[in-house]
Amino acid sequence: MRRLLLVLAVILVGTVGVVTAATAAGRGGPGLPTLLAKSATVAYAPGPGATDVAPTAPATVTVSDGTFAQVSLVNAKGEPVAGTLTGNTWSTTEPLGYDAQYTWTGTAVGADGVAVPLAGGFHTLAPAKVVRGVLNIGDGRTVGVAAPIEIQFNAHVEDRAAVERALTVETSVAVEGAWGWLPDEAGGSRVHWRPKEYWPAYTKVHVGAKLYGVSYGGGRYGAADVTSDFEIGRAQIVKADAQSFRMVVERDGQQVADYPASYGLASDPDRNTRSGVHVVTEKFTDKRMTSQQYGYDVMEKWAVRMSNNGEFIHANPASAGAQGSSNVTHGCINLSTENARAYYDTALYGDPVEVTGTPVQLSARDGDVWDWTLSWAQWQELSAL
């Protein structure tokens, strides 16, 4: 009996060893039960055959009960998309193209040792129109303390809230500000960001607009992300009081110039210099100025534009006798040639020109930068959020 039991024990031990090996290899011996290891399972997102896929959403493939031997996502030209493998999931790390077909390639190997090919693909959405947004302040620029940030779109933006959520402004010091949507101009929509008060001097600013893939509504989508890194310069403010016939320039809180000036003729509303905060937008060494209404066509030196309604600070020898004593111009601020040149050399895009003492106020009718004519509460109402 003891010999019989010993023989049976040897047989049983041998049988268990074979089963374990068979289980590991996924095969069973003759006459023995087959205990299979699991095959690799692959899951795709988006699913095979999906259409209208958002190009900014990560495309992923995940393997269960196995590992990837090789994995990639390729476009219609066979070019691979950048991606990364984290654990058992491979994900794209760059945006996809619009209206494009993508296909999975590679293999996953399961615990059973069997290779499972990656296959299938998906198609991204096709916009009715791709809309481009352009920032007004480029990298490396230095601008004045009243400079608005503007993004001009080359088509109408219907879903303004979606676009605004994609916009960020980061500053080296705390600055309170907000985006505001202004009436469409230049063939499309535009949005400005302005601080609650003038920018702190020497602030560093980063603007991020992650617009690619954003739905603007009506089948329109963002063409590309845009960014800019720039700096606020010294705090130069022009105090332009039409009643004093002077133009004072302050820089970082100190008066640096006081020029005799002549402003628009007060008795003619069409010739009034508008009261309010103007913003310097461009300047010209020589500027042709014309008016059919008043019958002049002249070239003026050292012209600094402060609104789009025709208002400049510029040299005008013809009004030299009135500068410092009376207002005779057609709305511009006239200085002597020497003083106009001196101011011109210091002016930056975004410098504020605070005009006071005239009967007509600056408004939205006077050009594209009227941000500072609104109170902070009024400005916040222009946000889509």
XYZ file of N, CA and C in Angstrom, residues 145 200-202 233-237 249-256:
51
model
N 1.620 102.544 -21.663
C 0.827 102.035 -20.538
C -0.674 101.985 -20.816
N 1.023 98.940 -15.209
C 2.208 99.347 -14.447
C 3.426 99.380 -15.389
N 4.212 100.420 -15.276
C 5.388 100.542 -16.140
C 6.310 99.335 -15.961
N 6.916 98.925 -17.073
C 7.945 97.876 -17.110
C 7.394 96.474 -16.816
N 6.594 99.770 -21.436
C 7.719 100.676 -21.245
C 7.506 101.643 -20.100
N 8.191 102.766 -20.179
C 8.032 103.808 -19.171
C 6.620 104.365 -19.218
N 6.170 104.933 -18.130
C 4.812 105.476 -18.076
C 4.826 106.920 -18.585
N 4.646 107.066 -19.905
C 4.599 108.419 -20.473
C 3.146 108.789 -20.779
N 2.701 109.907 -20.192
C 1.324 110.370 -20.342
C 1.336 111.807 -20.823
N 4.006 116.831 -21.064
C 4.402 115.422 -21.131
C 4.967 115.017 -19.776
N 4.391 113.955 -19.195
C 4.879 113.400 -17.938
C 5.462 112.018 -18.194
N 6.569 111.725 -17.524
C 7.211 110.417 -17.689
C 7.559 109.863 -16.318
N 6.996 108.705 -16.019
C 7.196 108.069 -14.717
C 6.920 109.049 -13.571
N 5.834 109.811 -13.745
C 5.375 110.706 -12.689
C 6.041 112.057 -12.633
N 7.004 112.316 -13.534
C 7.708 113.592 -13.540
C 7.427 114.337 -14.842
N 7.186 115.645 -14.748
C 7.002 116.449 -15.958
C 8.330 116.595 -16.681
N 8.318 116.262 -17.991
C 9.552 116.349 -18.778
C 9.443 117.352 -19.916
